[in-house]
XYZ file of C-alpha atoms in Angstrom:
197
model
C 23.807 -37.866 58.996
C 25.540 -38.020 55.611
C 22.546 -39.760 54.669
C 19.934 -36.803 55.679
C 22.227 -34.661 54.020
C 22.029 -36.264 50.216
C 18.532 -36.876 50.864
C 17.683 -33.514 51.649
C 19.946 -32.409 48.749
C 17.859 -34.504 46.396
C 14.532 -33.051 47.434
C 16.165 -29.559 46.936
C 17.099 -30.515 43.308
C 13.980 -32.065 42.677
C 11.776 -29.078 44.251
C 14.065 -26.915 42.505
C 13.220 -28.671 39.330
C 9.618 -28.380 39.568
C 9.719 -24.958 40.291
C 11.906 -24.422 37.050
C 9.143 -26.696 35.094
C 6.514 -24.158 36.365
C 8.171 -21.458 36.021
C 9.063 -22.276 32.047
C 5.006 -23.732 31.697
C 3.985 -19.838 33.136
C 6.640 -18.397 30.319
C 4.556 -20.411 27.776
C 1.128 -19.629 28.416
C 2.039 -15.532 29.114
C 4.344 -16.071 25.575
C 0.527 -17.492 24.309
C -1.428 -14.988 25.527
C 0.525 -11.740 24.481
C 0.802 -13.373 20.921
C -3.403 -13.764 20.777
C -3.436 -9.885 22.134
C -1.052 -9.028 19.686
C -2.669 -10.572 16.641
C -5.885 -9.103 17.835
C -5.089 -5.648 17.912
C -3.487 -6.483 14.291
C -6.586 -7.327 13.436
C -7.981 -4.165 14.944
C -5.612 -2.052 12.912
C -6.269 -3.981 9.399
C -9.790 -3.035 10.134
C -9.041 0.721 10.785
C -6.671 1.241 7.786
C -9.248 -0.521 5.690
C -12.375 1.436 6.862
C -11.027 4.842 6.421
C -12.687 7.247 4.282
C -9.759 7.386 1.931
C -9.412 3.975 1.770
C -10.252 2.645 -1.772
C -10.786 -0.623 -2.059
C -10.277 -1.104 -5.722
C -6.503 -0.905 -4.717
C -5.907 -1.452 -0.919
C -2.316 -1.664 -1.173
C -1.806 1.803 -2.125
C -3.487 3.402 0.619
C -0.990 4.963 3.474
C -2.258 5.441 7.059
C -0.629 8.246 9.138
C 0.680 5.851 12.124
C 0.137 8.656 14.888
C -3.434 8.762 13.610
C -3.531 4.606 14.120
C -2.166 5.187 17.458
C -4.866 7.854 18.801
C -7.475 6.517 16.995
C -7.318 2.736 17.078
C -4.611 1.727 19.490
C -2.116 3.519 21.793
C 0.619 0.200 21.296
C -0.467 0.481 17.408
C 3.766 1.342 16.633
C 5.049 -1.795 18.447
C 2.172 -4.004 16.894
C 3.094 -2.942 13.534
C 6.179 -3.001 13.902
C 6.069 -6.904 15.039
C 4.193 -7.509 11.391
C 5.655 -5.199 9.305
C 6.377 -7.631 6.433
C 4.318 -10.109 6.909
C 0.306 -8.162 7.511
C 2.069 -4.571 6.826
C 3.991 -2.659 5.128
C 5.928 0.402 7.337
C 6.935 3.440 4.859
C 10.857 3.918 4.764
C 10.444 7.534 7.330
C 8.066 4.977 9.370
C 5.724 7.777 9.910
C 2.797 5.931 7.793
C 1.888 2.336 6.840
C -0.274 0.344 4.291
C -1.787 -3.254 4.413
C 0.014 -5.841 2.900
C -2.795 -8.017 1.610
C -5.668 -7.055 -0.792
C -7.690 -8.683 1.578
C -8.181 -9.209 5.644
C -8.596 -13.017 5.395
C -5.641 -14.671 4.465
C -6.394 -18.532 5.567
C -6.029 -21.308 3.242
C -7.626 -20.397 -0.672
C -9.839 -23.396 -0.278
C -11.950 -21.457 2.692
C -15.152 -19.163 1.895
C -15.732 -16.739 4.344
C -18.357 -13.834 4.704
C -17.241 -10.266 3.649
C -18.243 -6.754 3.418
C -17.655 -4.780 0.197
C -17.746 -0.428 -0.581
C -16.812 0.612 -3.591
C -15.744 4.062 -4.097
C -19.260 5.229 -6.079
C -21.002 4.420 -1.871
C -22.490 1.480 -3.323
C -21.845 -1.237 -0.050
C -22.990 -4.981 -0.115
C -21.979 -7.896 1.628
C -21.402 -11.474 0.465
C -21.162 -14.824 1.919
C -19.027 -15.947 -1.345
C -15.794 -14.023 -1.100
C -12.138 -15.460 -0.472
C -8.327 -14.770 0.070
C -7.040 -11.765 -2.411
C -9.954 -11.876 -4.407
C -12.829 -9.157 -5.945
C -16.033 -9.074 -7.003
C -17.521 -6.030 -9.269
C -19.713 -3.523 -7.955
C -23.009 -4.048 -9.537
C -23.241 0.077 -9.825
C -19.931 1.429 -11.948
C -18.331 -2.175 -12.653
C -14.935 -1.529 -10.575
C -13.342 -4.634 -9.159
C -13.947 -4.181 -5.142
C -11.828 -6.075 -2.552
C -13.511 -6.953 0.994
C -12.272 -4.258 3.534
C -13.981 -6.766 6.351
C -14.136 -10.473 6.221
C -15.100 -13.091 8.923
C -16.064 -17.099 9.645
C -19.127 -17.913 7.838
C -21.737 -18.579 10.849
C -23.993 -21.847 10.746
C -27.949 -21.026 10.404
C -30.890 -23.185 10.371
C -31.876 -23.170 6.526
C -35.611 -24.133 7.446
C -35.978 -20.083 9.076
C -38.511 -18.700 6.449
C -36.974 -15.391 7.227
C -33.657 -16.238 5.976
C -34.863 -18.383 2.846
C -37.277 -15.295 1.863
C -33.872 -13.070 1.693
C -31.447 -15.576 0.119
C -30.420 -14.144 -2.904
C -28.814 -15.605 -5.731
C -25.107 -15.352 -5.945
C -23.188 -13.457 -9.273
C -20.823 -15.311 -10.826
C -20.346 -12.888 -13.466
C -18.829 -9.919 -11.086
C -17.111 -12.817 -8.510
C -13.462 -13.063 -9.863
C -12.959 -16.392 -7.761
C -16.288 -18.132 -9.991
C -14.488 -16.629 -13.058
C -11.667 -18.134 -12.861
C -12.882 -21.458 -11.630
C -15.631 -21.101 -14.702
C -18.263 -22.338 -12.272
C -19.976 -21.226 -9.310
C -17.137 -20.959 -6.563
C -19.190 -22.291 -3.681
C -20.066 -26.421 -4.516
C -19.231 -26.996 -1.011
C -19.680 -25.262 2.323
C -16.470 -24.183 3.888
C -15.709 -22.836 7.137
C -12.628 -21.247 7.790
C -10.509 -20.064 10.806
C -9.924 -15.797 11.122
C -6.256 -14.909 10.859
């Protein structure tokens, strides 16, 4: 009987510990999944801030978004999202009533990665570019201003041999790209594709 009795004691522990291993592998993958939903609606309120129409995007970091605006607007848990990245993708104002982007620019992968972006200066000119990078301009064509992305995402892979997209390739300007000015050469030799943080 003694014998039944330490067996069935071990199977306890050992069911016991099993339930404790799923119990900490659930933890994990909720802990996972809250952290993608979080980052996403960061993402979702970097895209907000930046496409306001007082947003300029010759200086992104001095432009201050009204929080309770974020929150009716964009997203009603924008306070405790911001709050989780204030520091690292924002920057809260000291009465935490308003809040500004941290970065010149929504991408902030590694500087080797090219990524597509989406430009508007403050004369409404707007263009978009497949050349544009981490923290970096390019000149509006119209009034000259240095223009950061408010919008960047992965480069896409197309088939090069569609006549439609060879007819409306156009040739990229490396005299108003501040990434092929400081490299002193055209800043895409290679094609890159990068991960969106």
């Amino acid at each position: 009987q003694q014998a039944e009795e330490r067996s069935a004691a071990k199977r306890e522990r050992v069911r016991s510990a099993q339930v404790q291993a799923e119990e900490a592998r659930h933890r994990v993958t909720e802990e996972s999944r809250q952290k993608r939903i979080t980052a996403e609606i960061a993402h979702q309120i970097d895209f907000f801030i930046r496409s306001r129409r007082r947003f300029n995007s010759s200086q992104p970091l001095e432009y201050a978004c009204d929080i309770v605006t974020i929150e009716r607007e964009c997203h009603p848990e924008a306070r405790a999202v911001i709050a989780v990245y204030d520091g690292t993708k924002f920057s809260v104002a000291s009465n935490c009533m308003a809040v500004r982007v941290q970065y010149l620019t929504p991408f902030q992968g590694e500087d080797t990665h090219r990524v597509f972006g989406y430009f508007r200066c403050g004369c409404n000119n707007r263009w978009h570019s497949a050349a544009t990078w981490k923290d970096k301009w390019q000149k509006c064509k119209k009034c000259e201003k240095e223009v950061y992305p408010y919008e960047q995402h992965t480069l896409e892979i197309r088939d090069a041999t569609c006549t439609d997209e060879t007819q409306n390739m156009k040739p990229h300007d490396m005299s108003r790209c501040q990434r092929c000015r400081e490299l002193g050469r055209l800043c895409m030799p290679h094609m890159y594709y990068a991960s969106y943080t």
